[in-house]
C-alpha cells in the first residue's frame, strides 16, 4: 500500500487488524481481513450474514485466534495471546445474542466484569447514567430480563472496567424499534469515552452511528472508508450489502 | 396452569415423590421404622452427594465427564484408613510423592529451556521417547522390591501390629536411596510435562515460587522418612478422634492433589477434544484402581472402628446425652440408630452449605456459576478460566475423597466401592440435572431414600392394600429401582429435575 500524503494527520489507530486468516476446526473462515479502528471513532463492520464479522471480533479478542496475520492494540501485537489476557489489556466484548449470564443477578453480571475490586462502584454512575433501567433491575436474575434489557446489560458489563476499546456484535438484533433507538443513543453516549468497533446489520443504525466502515465479504475485507462516503455510494451498497 | 407446571416442574416432581413416601408411611410402616429408613437413606444420600456434587460441577463447568471420580473416592478411603490404622505405611510412602512433586515442579519450570534447545519436531519426538524410557527405568529401579505388602499388614492399633514395624520397614539407608532415586525420576517426568512449543505462552510462575514449592516438598519428604519411627508412635498414641480428623484432612488433601494431577496431565491438554478426555479418564478409572490394589491389596478391609466419639457401647436418649456419653447409637422414636451415621449426614449437610456459600457468595463461585453457562464469555471478560477449571477439579476431587474417608467406618474400604459410588453419583446427577448443584443434592436424596426404602421392602415385603398378601422382592429390584427412577424422571424432564435444556 502506497502511503498517500494527507493534509491532516490521521488520528492514531487504537486497533489495527492486518490480513488475518482464521480457521475454525478445519474450515477456513477468515481469508484476509484488515480493519483500522481510529482512536475515538465508531467503526462498523458490514457484510451479509455469514460473511465473517463475528469471527473477526472473536479473532481480535482471542476466542478464535488467527492462524496468520496480526492484531495490534495501540501498536502492540496481541494475536496468539490467550483471550483473558487480551481482554485484560482493555478490550470489552459484547457478543451477539446477548450472552449475559442468566443464572447471575444483574449486579453479579456487572460485578464479574470487575478487573480491580471497586470497578463497579467507581463506574456505576457512568453506567447507570447510560442505562438507568438497569439500576431498578439490579437484584433480578439476568435470565428474567427482557431481550432489550439483556442487551443493555451486555453492553453495560463491558463498561465496568475502563476499556479503551469495545467490540459490540449486532446490538440491535431482534429488538423492537423503540429499544433500538435507546440502544443507539446509549452507544452514542459511551462512544464519547471509548473507541468502538461495531458489527451492525441494520444499515440505517450503522450509518447514523459510525464514522468509518469496513465491508467483509466471504471472509475477506473488501472495502473500507468513511461512512459519509458510503451512504452516497449506492453501487457499493447494493453490491455488498444487498438492497438496503 | 401450564406456566406453573413449566416453571416449577422440578419442585412438583420432588413434592410428588415426597407424597408417595408419606403414603408409604401411612400405609404400612410404623413411624419409628419409617424414621430409621429415612435416616439410612439420608446417610447414603450424604455419601452419594460428596461424589455427585463434584461430578456435577466438573461436568457443568468443563463439559468433562470424569470417570475417574470413583477412584478418588477409593483413594480418599484408603489414605484415611492408613492414616487412622497404619501410619507406618504413610511414613514410608508419602516421601516418594513429595520428592516426586518437587522434582516435577522444578523440571517443568525450566523444561522450556530444554525444549527450546531442541529445534526440530523430530528431535522433540526422540527426546520425548528417551525421557519416557528414562523415567520408567529409574522409577523401576527405585521401587523394585519395595515391601509394600509387609508395610500394609493392617489392623495395627499399637506399634508393631500384625507385622512388627521393624520387620515391615526397610532400613533407613535403603529407603533414602529409593527416595532419592524417585526424586531423580521426577526430573524427566517434569521435562515431559513442560511446554514444548516456544509459542505456548503459559503464564510462568516466578522462579522463587517454583523453588519455594520444590524446596518445601523436598524437606517434608525427607523429614517424614527420617521421623518415621517416632512419628508412628506419636500418631498411634493420639486419641482416635484426633487421628480421625487427621485422616479426613489427609484423605481430602490427597484427593485434591490427585485432582490437580489428573486435570493437568489428562484433561487440560485436551479441551475441545471431549472424546479423548473421556477415554483418558475411563482408562484412569481402571489403571487407578489397579494402582490402589497394588498398594493396598485387593481384599478390602472391614469397616474400621469409628473414632471414640461414636464408639462407647451404649445408647443415648438424645443428642444432649450423646454429647457427654459418646454412645455408638442414639434413640430415635424408640429405635437405635448409629451415631456415626448421623455424623455422616451432618458432614453431608455442612458440605452442601459450605459449597453453596462458596458458589453464592464468593467471586470464584460467581465465576463458576457464570462459566457453567458460558466459559468463553468469562474468558472474554479477562478472567483466566482455566485456573478456575483446575480449582473446581481439585475441589470436586477433594469432596469425593472426603466421602471415601467418612464412608470407611460405615461401609469398610474395598477397591470396588469407587465404581459403585460413581455409578450412583452419575445417576443422581442425571436425575438432578447435569451441572446443577442443587440438582445434585436433590438427586442424591432421591437415590438415597429410594435405596433405603427399596432395601427395607425387599427384606420386609410389601403389604398390598385390600389383598391379604405380602409381596417380597429380590435385592436386584432394590438396586434396579434407582435406574427406574432415573428413567421416569428423564421421560418427564429430559434434562433432569433442575437441568436447563441446551
Ligand atoms: N463454529 C463454527 N464451525 C464452522 N463454521 C463456522 C463456525 N462459526 C462460524 N462458522 C462459519 O463461518 C462463517 C462466518 O461466520 P460469522 O463470523 O458468524 O459471520 P457473520 O457474523 O458475518 O454473520 C459462516 O459461514 C459460518 O457458517
Ligand atoms: Mg454474526
XYZ file of C-alpha atoms and ligand atoms in Angstrom:
774
model
C 0.000 0.000 0.000
C 1.416 3.343 -1.011
C 1.090 5.901 1.739
C -0.665 8.888 0.309
C 0.286 12.174 1.911
C -2.731 13.512 3.716
C -3.261 17.155 4.596
C -4.325 16.493 8.181
C -2.543 13.949 10.392
C -4.794 10.907 10.730
C -5.621 10.040 14.319
C -3.688 7.100 15.729
C -5.360 3.744 15.376
C -6.342 2.089 18.608
C -6.653 -1.193 16.770
C -5.171 -2.455 13.560
C -6.176 -5.811 12.163
C -3.756 -6.741 9.399
C -4.608 -9.505 6.954
C -5.775 -12.105 9.459
C -6.671 -15.645 8.436
C -8.714 -17.652 10.912
C -9.715 -21.302 10.894
C -12.451 -22.881 12.951
C -11.807 -26.604 13.033
C -10.791 -27.455 9.501
C -12.838 -24.637 7.960
C -11.098 -21.522 6.677
C -13.426 -18.819 7.885
C -11.388 -15.635 7.523
C -9.216 -15.277 4.472
C -7.598 -11.884 4.718
C -9.381 -9.353 6.913
C -7.870 -5.953 7.615
C -9.568 -3.297 9.725
C -8.334 0.015 11.110
C -10.082 1.472 14.119
C -9.044 5.074 14.745
C -8.982 6.473 18.275
C -12.310 7.872 19.381
C -14.225 6.586 16.364
C -17.093 4.236 15.863
C -16.067 1.832 13.117
C -18.642 -0.577 11.781
C -18.151 -3.964 10.150
C -20.713 -4.522 7.413
C -21.456 -7.555 5.324
C -24.035 -10.246 4.710
C -24.940 -12.984 7.135
C -22.121 -15.471 7.416
C -19.548 -13.094 5.941
C -17.250 -13.422 8.941
C -17.959 -10.330 11.023
C -18.455 -12.197 14.285
C -15.375 -14.305 13.612
C -13.377 -11.121 13.082
C -14.368 -9.859 16.534
C -13.620 -13.244 18.077
C -10.239 -13.294 16.376
C -9.432 -9.912 17.868
C -10.392 -10.889 21.409
C -8.632 -14.249 21.025
C -11.564 -16.661 21.206
C -10.713 -17.884 17.709
C -7.046 -16.939 17.392
C -5.962 -16.121 13.834
C -3.659 -18.597 12.103
C -1.705 -15.780 10.462
C -1.753 -12.031 10.243
C -1.515 -9.509 13.053
C -3.773 -7.785 15.542
C -2.159 -4.690 17.017
C -3.624 -2.850 20.001
C -2.030 0.614 20.184
C 0.863 -0.699 18.138
C 1.445 -3.793 20.217
C 0.793 -7.166 18.601
C -1.552 -9.261 20.718
C -2.589 -12.096 18.405
C -1.943 -15.544 19.861
C -2.256 -14.416 23.466
C -4.953 -16.176 25.488
C -8.301 -14.392 25.376
C -8.309 -13.463 29.044
C -5.009 -11.654 28.662
C -6.147 -9.770 25.559
C -9.331 -8.697 27.289
C -7.369 -7.560 30.326
C -5.425 -5.206 28.052
C -8.572 -3.112 27.946
C -10.942 -4.596 25.421
C -14.610 -5.046 26.248
C -16.516 -7.647 24.263
C -20.278 -7.634 23.773
C -21.061 -10.857 21.902
C -24.048 -11.408 19.636
C -27.238 -12.953 21.042
C -26.771 -11.009 24.308
C -24.627 -13.541 26.106
C -25.346 -12.382 29.624
C -25.156 -14.861 32.472
C -28.757 -15.916 33.036
C -28.185 -17.507 36.426
C -26.422 -14.433 37.808
C -28.243 -11.360 39.058
C -27.863 -8.115 37.136
C -25.474 -6.897 39.800
C -23.386 -10.060 39.585
C -23.322 -9.801 35.804
C -21.701 -6.421 36.262
C -19.505 -7.343 39.190
C -17.983 -10.355 37.458
C -16.528 -7.977 34.859
C -14.531 -6.063 37.504
C -10.807 -6.279 36.936
C -9.985 -4.393 40.115
C -12.142 -4.537 43.241
C -14.384 -1.482 43.270
C -14.567 -1.016 39.492
C -18.338 -1.148 39.628
C -18.786 1.420 42.376
C -16.288 3.698 40.652
C -18.014 3.469 37.293
C -21.579 2.909 38.493
C -22.753 6.482 37.928
C -21.453 6.482 34.363
C -23.026 3.097 33.589
C -26.399 3.772 35.176
C -26.365 7.213 33.579
C -26.407 5.482 30.212
C -28.674 2.589 31.238
C -30.939 3.933 34.006
C -33.272 0.916 33.786
C -30.596 -1.462 34.999
C -30.427 0.199 38.393
C -34.036 -0.742 39.031
C -33.437 -4.346 37.972
C -30.200 -4.800 39.871
C -31.327 -7.729 42.037
C -33.156 -9.680 39.326
C -31.636 -12.765 37.719
C -30.282 -11.901 34.283
C -32.479 -14.593 32.754
C -35.634 -12.740 33.854
C -34.814 -9.629 31.857
C -36.461 -8.816 28.539
C -34.407 -9.079 25.365
C -33.725 -5.358 25.259
C -32.761 -5.234 28.915
C -30.402 -8.160 28.430
C -28.720 -6.388 25.553
C -28.327 -3.254 27.674
C -26.816 -5.390 30.417
C -24.371 -6.984 27.990
C -23.158 -3.561 26.894
C -23.108 -2.258 30.469
C -20.990 -5.216 31.520
C -18.340 -4.219 29.015
C -18.234 -0.757 30.571
C -17.416 -1.909 34.101
C -13.646 -1.919 33.732
C -12.120 1.037 31.962
C -11.851 -0.411 28.473
C -10.197 1.621 25.744
C -11.950 -0.374 23.048
C -15.357 -2.012 22.822
C -16.246 -4.771 20.377
C -20.038 -4.818 20.022
C -21.689 -7.510 17.920
C -25.144 -6.737 16.477
C -26.645 -4.824 19.406
C -29.942 -4.233 17.599
C -30.567 -7.836 16.638
C -34.117 -8.888 17.422
C -35.047 -5.699 19.277
C -38.153 -3.565 18.897
C -37.680 -0.204 17.130
C -38.127 1.835 20.321
C -35.450 -0.204 22.047
C -33.149 0.138 19.053
C -33.462 3.906 19.426
C -32.431 3.647 23.071
C -29.542 1.366 22.195
C -28.288 3.789 19.546
C -28.458 6.640 21.978
C -26.526 4.587 24.531
C -23.780 3.711 22.065
C -23.546 7.340 21.038
C -23.104 8.324 24.689
C -20.493 5.755 25.546
C -18.540 6.442 22.365
C -17.676 9.809 23.811
C -15.481 7.905 26.273
C -14.215 4.923 24.350
C -13.446 3.696 20.857
C -15.956 1.269 19.355
C -15.765 -1.468 16.758
C -19.345 -2.356 15.923
C -20.986 -5.089 13.891
C -24.400 -3.991 12.699
C -26.694 -5.417 10.026
C -29.201 -2.614 10.419
C -27.781 -0.217 7.840
C -29.787 2.758 8.997
C -28.476 2.354 12.504
C -24.953 1.734 11.254
C -24.939 4.758 9.003
C -26.212 7.053 11.745
C -23.700 5.891 14.314
C -20.483 5.048 12.557
C -17.659 7.276 11.378
C -15.961 4.563 9.369
C -16.862 1.223 7.860
C -15.192 -1.946 6.631
C -17.131 -4.335 4.430
C -16.460 -8.047 4.793
C -17.471 -10.486 2.113
C -16.952 -14.253 2.437
C -14.089 -13.915 4.869
C -12.284 -11.006 3.180
C -12.352 -7.315 3.876
C -13.188 -5.798 0.538
C -13.706 -2.103 1.156
C -13.154 0.461 3.893
C -13.681 4.142 4.177
C -15.703 6.931 5.701
C -19.324 6.237 6.397
C -20.257 9.601 4.923
C -18.915 8.419 1.575
C -20.616 5.031 1.718
C -24.144 6.365 2.180
C -23.783 8.158 -1.173
C -22.313 5.099 -2.880
C -25.434 3.216 -3.971
C -23.456 0.825 -6.094
C -21.283 -0.473 -3.264
C -24.270 -0.771 -1.003
C -26.289 -2.889 -3.397
C -23.281 -4.934 -4.423
C -22.089 -5.968 -0.973
C -24.972 -5.413 1.354
C -27.923 -6.327 -0.802
C -30.815 -3.935 -1.169
C -30.505 -1.677 1.848
C -51.547 -23.659 34.802
C -49.083 -24.790 32.150
C -46.796 -21.936 33.199
C -46.977 -23.119 36.791
C -46.066 -26.613 35.667
C -43.246 -25.360 33.446
C -41.572 -23.118 35.984
C -41.854 -25.433 38.952
C -41.602 -28.795 37.340
C -38.577 -29.648 39.470
C -40.292 -28.824 42.730
C -43.508 -30.528 41.690
C -41.690 -33.749 40.891
C -39.977 -33.701 44.258
C -43.246 -32.967 46.013
C -44.875 -35.886 44.239
C -42.094 -38.175 45.376
C -42.358 -36.993 48.965
C -46.125 -37.522 48.892
C -45.593 -41.068 47.699
C -43.138 -41.651 50.507
C -45.637 -40.282 53.026
C -48.295 -42.556 51.602
C -45.932 -45.447 52.058
C -45.539 -44.436 55.666
C -49.263 -44.157 56.379
C -49.994 -47.377 54.672
C -47.635 -49.856 56.109
C -44.863 -48.523 58.313
C -44.650 -47.661 61.939
C -43.246 -44.147 62.451
C -40.083 -45.410 64.116
C -39.367 -47.805 61.263
C -40.114 -45.109 58.739
C -37.788 -42.698 60.542
C -34.906 -45.071 60.657
C -35.290 -45.870 56.958
C -35.311 -42.142 56.229
C -32.110 -41.714 58.239
C -30.446 -44.636 56.487
C -31.408 -43.085 53.185
C -30.032 -39.745 54.285
C -26.736 -41.411 55.242
C -26.385 -42.883 51.775
C -27.506 -39.610 50.233
C -24.791 -37.710 52.087
C -22.112 -40.037 50.745
C -23.554 -40.004 47.227
C -23.676 -36.236 47.418
C -19.973 -35.907 48.180
C -19.237 -37.760 44.957
C -22.064 -36.319 42.867
C -21.526 -32.637 43.683
C -18.007 -32.676 42.245
C -19.063 -34.693 39.207
C -21.833 -32.241 38.505
C -19.708 -29.116 38.951
C -16.915 -30.528 36.793
C -19.351 -31.510 34.082
C -21.232 -28.229 34.268
C -18.163 -26.042 34.065
C -15.830 -28.003 31.823
C -18.095 -30.454 29.981
C -15.881 -33.235 31.281
C -17.440 -36.500 32.371
C -14.888 -37.598 34.918
C -14.990 -41.364 35.047
C -12.038 -41.315 37.427
C -14.166 -39.770 40.172
C -14.779 -43.112 41.836
C -11.036 -43.710 42.035
C -10.703 -40.513 44.038
C -13.349 -41.785 46.454
C -11.412 -45.008 46.989
C -8.119 -43.146 47.207
C -9.516 -40.951 49.962
C -10.858 -44.003 51.767
C -7.501 -45.781 51.705
C -5.428 -42.752 52.639
C -7.846 -42.164 55.509
C -7.700 -45.796 56.544
C -3.897 -45.784 56.525
C -3.725 -42.582 58.497
C -6.118 -43.982 61.044
C -4.845 -47.543 61.356
C -1.467 -47.811 59.744
C 0.604 -44.609 59.858
C 3.680 -46.710 59.157
C 2.552 -47.095 55.579
C 2.177 -43.345 55.214
C 5.607 -42.548 56.614
C 7.189 -44.999 54.196
C 5.295 -43.975 51.069
C 4.411 -40.275 51.331
C 8.079 -39.206 50.944
C 8.021 -40.604 47.416
C 5.152 -38.361 46.438
C 6.649 -35.258 47.981
C 10.033 -35.596 46.285
C 8.338 -36.507 43.020
C 6.250 -33.332 43.143
C 9.358 -31.298 43.944
C 11.364 -32.693 41.048
C 8.483 -32.366 38.590
C 7.846 -28.770 39.629
C 11.450 -27.747 39.069
C 11.950 -29.666 35.832
C 8.660 -28.413 34.415
C 9.641 -24.846 35.175
C 12.994 -24.999 33.470
C 11.917 -27.556 30.854
C 11.067 -24.821 28.388
C 14.787 -24.063 28.035
C 15.455 -27.739 27.369
C 12.825 -27.950 24.630
C 13.938 -24.707 23.049
C 17.409 -26.190 22.584
C 15.908 -28.995 20.524
C 14.914 -27.216 17.365
C 13.293 -29.892 15.267
C 9.986 -31.664 15.629
C 11.809 -34.971 15.089
C 14.320 -34.196 17.792
C 11.471 -33.434 20.177
C 9.854 -36.753 19.410
C 13.073 -38.651 20.022
C 13.647 -36.725 23.246
C 10.106 -37.473 24.418
C 10.591 -41.187 23.884
C 14.005 -41.147 25.559
C 12.700 -39.238 28.585
C 9.768 -41.625 28.953
C 12.115 -44.605 28.910
C 14.496 -42.951 31.333
C 11.725 -42.057 33.772
C 10.276 -45.555 33.618
C 13.688 -47.190 34.097
C 14.667 -45.045 37.072
C 11.248 -45.475 38.684
C 11.502 -49.228 38.208
C 14.948 -49.376 39.777
C 13.849 -47.091 42.608
C 10.828 -49.147 43.567
C 11.954 -52.674 42.719
C 11.351 -54.955 45.671
C 9.667 -52.283 47.776
C 7.955 -54.251 50.573
C 4.527 -52.756 50.105
C 2.670 -55.852 51.321
C 4.571 -56.053 54.574
C 4.027 -52.366 55.199
C 0.419 -52.974 54.516
C -0.269 -55.549 57.212
C -3.362 -53.891 58.564
C -5.215 -53.675 61.800
C -2.338 -52.463 63.822
C -3.607 -50.480 66.697
C -0.315 -50.406 68.516
C 3.296 -50.049 67.426
C 4.263 -53.225 65.675
C 0.914 -54.581 64.645
C 0.425 -57.673 62.528
C 3.965 -57.477 61.196
C 6.274 -55.664 63.565
C 7.316 -52.295 62.319
C 10.989 -53.186 62.316
C 10.362 -56.152 60.051
C 7.909 -54.370 57.764
C 10.077 -51.361 57.095
C 13.261 -51.366 55.111
C 16.382 -49.966 56.736
C 16.714 -46.212 56.589
C 19.661 -46.323 54.198
C 17.686 -48.348 51.645
C 14.726 -46.022 51.926
C 16.922 -42.948 51.484
C 18.335 -44.489 48.309
C 14.850 -45.246 46.980
C 13.504 -41.789 47.761
C 16.485 -40.127 46.123
C 16.054 -42.224 43.003
C 12.393 -41.300 42.800
C 13.477 -37.689 43.088
C 15.731 -38.216 40.066
C 12.947 -39.975 38.144
C 10.815 -36.884 38.644
C 13.162 -34.757 36.558
C 12.472 -36.402 33.176
C 8.767 -36.542 34.048
C 8.795 -32.816 34.698
C 10.518 -32.209 31.379
C 7.829 -34.240 29.649
C 5.156 -32.067 31.225
C 6.882 -28.807 30.301
C 5.525 -26.733 27.384
C 7.299 -27.994 24.276
C 6.458 -25.276 21.795
C 8.122 -21.943 22.351
C 4.844 -20.378 21.212
C 2.991 -21.752 24.209
C 2.781 -18.727 26.340
C 1.708 -20.356 29.555
C 1.931 -17.927 32.427
C 5.164 -18.758 34.137
C 5.425 -18.944 37.879
C 8.159 -16.699 39.259
C 11.355 -18.673 39.860
C 11.281 -18.092 43.598
C 7.821 -19.641 43.824
C 8.936 -22.750 41.976
C 11.999 -23.110 44.169
C 9.979 -22.491 47.318
C 7.370 -25.123 46.441
C 10.045 -27.630 45.463
C 12.183 -26.862 48.500
C 9.323 -27.266 50.941
C 8.258 -30.509 49.250
C 11.766 -31.989 49.395
C 12.206 -31.052 53.035
C 8.833 -32.515 54.018
C 9.564 -35.658 52.003
C 12.878 -36.433 53.666
C 11.714 -35.254 57.082
C 8.745 -37.666 57.028
C 11.135 -40.506 56.319
C 13.640 -39.521 58.984
C 10.989 -39.257 61.720
C 9.106 -42.387 60.701
C 9.596 -44.333 63.941
C 8.813 -41.608 66.479
C 6.159 -40.384 64.062
C 4.344 -43.694 64.052
C 4.473 -43.970 67.823
C 3.207 -40.415 68.153
C 0.284 -40.924 65.802
C -0.828 -44.171 67.353
C -0.732 -42.533 70.766
C -3.162 -39.821 69.656
C -6.796 -40.089 70.615
C -8.766 -41.801 67.870
C -10.815 -38.630 67.415
C -7.771 -36.530 66.594
C -6.427 -39.258 64.363
C -9.756 -39.465 62.571
C -9.747 -35.732 61.924
C -6.225 -36.130 60.591
C -7.426 -38.996 58.408
C -10.166 -36.794 56.946
C -7.688 -33.991 56.300
C -5.032 -36.178 54.687
C -7.562 -38.137 52.632
C -9.151 -34.922 51.383
C -5.803 -33.317 50.570
C -4.706 -36.464 48.739
C -7.887 -36.245 46.677
C -7.301 -32.576 45.879
C -3.701 -33.197 44.808
C -4.710 -36.183 42.696
C -7.393 -33.996 41.135
C -4.872 -31.308 40.222
C -2.639 -34.009 38.754
C -5.446 -35.525 36.689
C -6.619 -32.165 35.420
C -3.113 -31.018 34.490
C -1.967 -34.212 32.814
C -5.107 -35.721 31.291
C -7.759 -33.036 30.940
C -6.112 -29.699 30.266
C -4.193 -30.663 27.128
C -7.412 -31.932 25.556
C -10.090 -29.278 25.951
C -12.118 -29.203 22.763
C -11.435 -32.912 22.402
C -14.033 -34.443 24.729
C -13.710 -37.996 23.434
C -10.017 -38.060 24.291
C -10.766 -36.719 27.759
C -13.466 -39.302 28.244
C -11.256 -42.176 27.176
C -8.386 -40.936 29.338
C -10.498 -40.661 32.494
C -12.055 -44.012 31.697
C -8.585 -45.502 31.350
C -7.543 -43.898 34.601
C -10.579 -45.318 36.355
C -9.188 -48.771 35.603
C -5.472 -48.030 35.990
C -6.143 -46.042 39.170
C -7.933 -48.946 40.813
C -5.078 -51.249 39.751
C -2.601 -48.888 41.349
C -4.648 -48.745 44.532
C -4.827 -52.528 44.611
C -1.063 -52.680 44.119
C -0.536 -50.506 47.184
C -3.326 -51.578 49.496
C -4.206 -55.038 48.227
C -7.337 -56.383 46.579
C -9.045 -57.878 49.611
C -10.523 -54.792 51.100
C -10.976 -54.038 54.776
C -13.949 -54.365 57.081
C -15.378 -51.120 58.420
C -12.756 -49.500 60.566
C -13.790 -48.802 64.132
C -15.331 -45.354 64.426
C -13.441 -42.757 66.483
C -14.176 -42.781 70.192
C -16.775 -40.002 69.924
C -19.072 -42.575 68.325
C -17.815 -45.737 69.936
C -18.976 -46.064 73.549
C -21.005 -49.228 73.995
C -24.322 -47.656 74.958
C -27.440 -45.989 73.589
C -28.027 -42.299 74.246
C -31.548 -40.958 74.734
C -30.896 -37.713 72.965
C -28.223 -35.680 71.224
C -27.508 -33.949 74.508
C -26.930 -37.301 76.121
C -24.618 -38.280 73.316
C -22.536 -35.146 73.868
C -21.484 -36.440 77.264
C -21.680 -40.201 76.733
C -20.342 -40.599 73.165
C -22.563 -43.618 72.658
C -22.388 -45.598 69.439
C -26.117 -45.365 68.979
C -28.921 -42.998 69.787
C -32.592 -43.483 70.451
C -34.798 -42.353 67.568
C -38.508 -42.850 68.314
C -37.616 -45.929 70.312
C -35.215 -47.482 67.844
C -31.439 -47.448 67.983
C -29.621 -45.603 65.215
C -25.789 -45.476 64.929
C -24.476 -42.051 65.882
C -21.656 -42.319 63.386
C -24.227 -42.345 60.578
C -25.727 -39.162 61.965
C -22.221 -37.734 61.731
C -22.113 -38.672 58.034
C -25.434 -36.913 57.480
C -24.145 -33.819 59.273
C -20.970 -33.778 57.171
C -23.084 -34.040 54.020
C -25.259 -31.115 55.097
C -22.263 -28.995 56.118
C -20.513 -29.619 52.815
C -23.714 -28.790 50.944
C -23.950 -25.472 52.797
C -20.240 -24.662 52.531
C -20.012 -25.269 48.799
C -23.320 -23.459 48.349
C -21.927 -20.424 50.151
C -18.790 -20.637 48.042
C -20.900 -20.653 44.889
C -23.280 -17.899 46.002
C -21.133 -15.528 47.997
C -17.613 -15.520 46.607
C -16.112 -14.171 43.427
C -14.765 -17.544 42.377
C -18.236 -19.008 42.948
C -19.732 -16.325 40.756
C -17.188 -17.163 38.058
C -18.051 -20.856 38.350
C -21.789 -20.206 38.000
C -21.163 -17.961 35.009
C -18.743 -20.458 33.480
C -21.278 -23.271 33.729
C -23.329 -21.313 31.215
C -20.592 -19.827 29.012
C -16.935 -20.197 29.885
C -15.816 -18.447 26.683
C -17.602 -15.292 27.731
C -15.982 -15.486 31.152
C -12.587 -15.577 29.430
C -13.524 -12.666 27.237
C -14.080 -10.630 30.406
C -10.395 -11.014 31.234
C -10.662 -13.954 33.623
C -8.280 -16.897 33.350
C -10.973 -19.517 33.389
C -8.509 -22.415 33.100
C -7.263 -21.660 36.604
C -10.844 -21.862 37.798
C -11.201 -25.212 35.997
C -8.237 -26.582 37.938
C -9.684 -25.259 41.178
C -13.073 -26.864 40.544
C -11.463 -30.145 39.587
C -9.430 -30.102 42.779
C -12.491 -29.186 44.838
C -14.627 -31.922 43.326
C -11.851 -34.463 43.801
C -11.328 -33.386 47.399
C -15.025 -33.808 48.192
C -15.119 -37.287 46.673
C -12.024 -38.290 48.640
C -13.545 -36.895 51.823
C -16.597 -39.019 51.108
C -14.325 -42.038 50.932
C -12.765 -41.315 54.311
C -16.031 -40.845 56.148
C -17.525 -43.896 54.444
C -14.721 -46.105 55.772
C -16.106 -46.654 59.299
C -19.575 -47.264 57.846
C -19.033 -49.435 54.782
C -15.446 -50.580 55.036
C -12.893 -49.940 52.329
C -12.557 -52.027 49.205
C -11.411 -51.211 45.675
C -14.800 -51.827 44.053
C -16.580 -49.207 46.172
C -15.384 -46.495 43.796
C -17.277 -47.957 40.871
C -20.431 -48.423 42.925
C -20.462 -44.871 44.233
C -19.545 -43.394 40.889
C -22.459 -45.139 39.200
C -24.922 -43.969 41.850
C -23.497 -40.464 41.679
C -23.881 -40.402 37.902
C -27.493 -41.488 38.212
C -28.118 -38.855 40.876
C -26.567 -36.139 38.737
C -28.619 -37.153 35.714
C -31.795 -37.149 37.822
C -30.990 -33.766 39.358
C -29.835 -32.180 36.110
C -26.271 -32.178 34.832
C -24.354 -29.157 36.056
C -26.884 -28.105 38.688
C -25.534 -28.020 42.229
C -28.927 -28.109 43.928
C -29.908 -30.766 41.414
C -27.025 -32.959 42.558
C -28.221 -32.643 46.151
C -31.829 -33.427 45.296
C -30.815 -36.301 43.037
C -28.722 -37.881 45.769
C -31.511 -37.535 48.337
C -33.948 -39.233 45.980
C -31.479 -42.023 45.305
C -30.524 -42.492 48.946
C -34.151 -42.698 50.047
C -35.121 -44.953 47.168
C -32.289 -47.269 48.051
C -33.145 -47.346 51.740
C -36.868 -47.907 51.212
C -36.108 -50.397 48.484
C -33.868 -52.403 50.783
C -36.455 -52.326 53.522
C -39.302 -53.528 51.375
C -37.154 -56.202 49.851
C -36.418 -57.503 53.324
C -39.870 -56.987 54.867
C -42.129 -57.315 51.844
C -44.961 -55.032 50.867
C -48.463 -55.355 52.236
C -50.722 -54.945 49.278
C -53.754 -52.966 50.403
C -57.134 -54.754 50.174
C -55.383 -58.038 49.464
C -54.044 -60.181 52.226
C -50.750 -60.910 50.584
C -47.227 -59.731 51.092
C -45.116 -59.211 48.009
C -41.450 -59.894 48.578
C -38.892 -58.504 46.192
C -35.363 -59.517 45.433
C -32.379 -57.291 46.204
C -31.948 -56.850 42.473
C -35.227 -54.925 42.417
C -33.992 -52.553 45.096
C -30.899 -51.906 43.042
C -32.840 -51.511 39.821
C -35.215 -49.048 41.466
C -32.665 -46.230 41.127
C -32.365 -46.783 37.391
C -36.140 -46.935 37.174
C -36.434 -43.581 38.915
C -33.891 -42.124 36.517
C -35.866 -43.403 33.546
C -39.108 -41.904 34.880
C -37.537 -38.518 35.613
C -35.914 -38.382 32.195
C -39.206 -39.194 30.497
C -40.882 -36.290 32.260
C -37.936 -33.921 32.035
C -35.139 -34.992 29.688
C -32.611 -32.561 31.146
C -33.191 -33.736 34.726
C -35.157 -32.059 37.503
C -33.086 -28.875 37.675
C -31.459 -29.213 34.268
C -31.670 -26.436 31.752
C -32.126 -27.517 28.203
C -29.225 -26.715 25.915
N -18.018 -22.988 14.903
C -18.105 -22.922 13.563
N -17.884 -24.037 12.819
C -17.969 -23.996 11.477
N -18.260 -22.892 10.785
C -18.482 -21.761 11.466
C -18.425 -21.716 12.886
N -18.673 -20.457 13.272
C -18.912 -19.761 12.157
N -18.790 -20.531 11.076
C -18.965 -20.116 9.688
O -18.126 -19.015 9.456
C -18.751 -18.089 8.627
C -18.698 -16.726 9.245
O -19.485 -16.710 10.397
P -19.707 -15.403 11.269
O -18.383 -14.820 11.577
O -20.569 -15.761 12.405
O -20.494 -14.497 10.231
P -21.284 -13.135 10.499
O -21.085 -12.716 11.896
O -20.705 -12.193 9.500
O -22.726 -13.433 10.181
C -20.160 -18.597 8.386
O -20.219 -19.172 7.086
C -20.365 -19.629 9.426
O -21.177 -20.672 8.948
Mg -22.516 -12.603 13.424
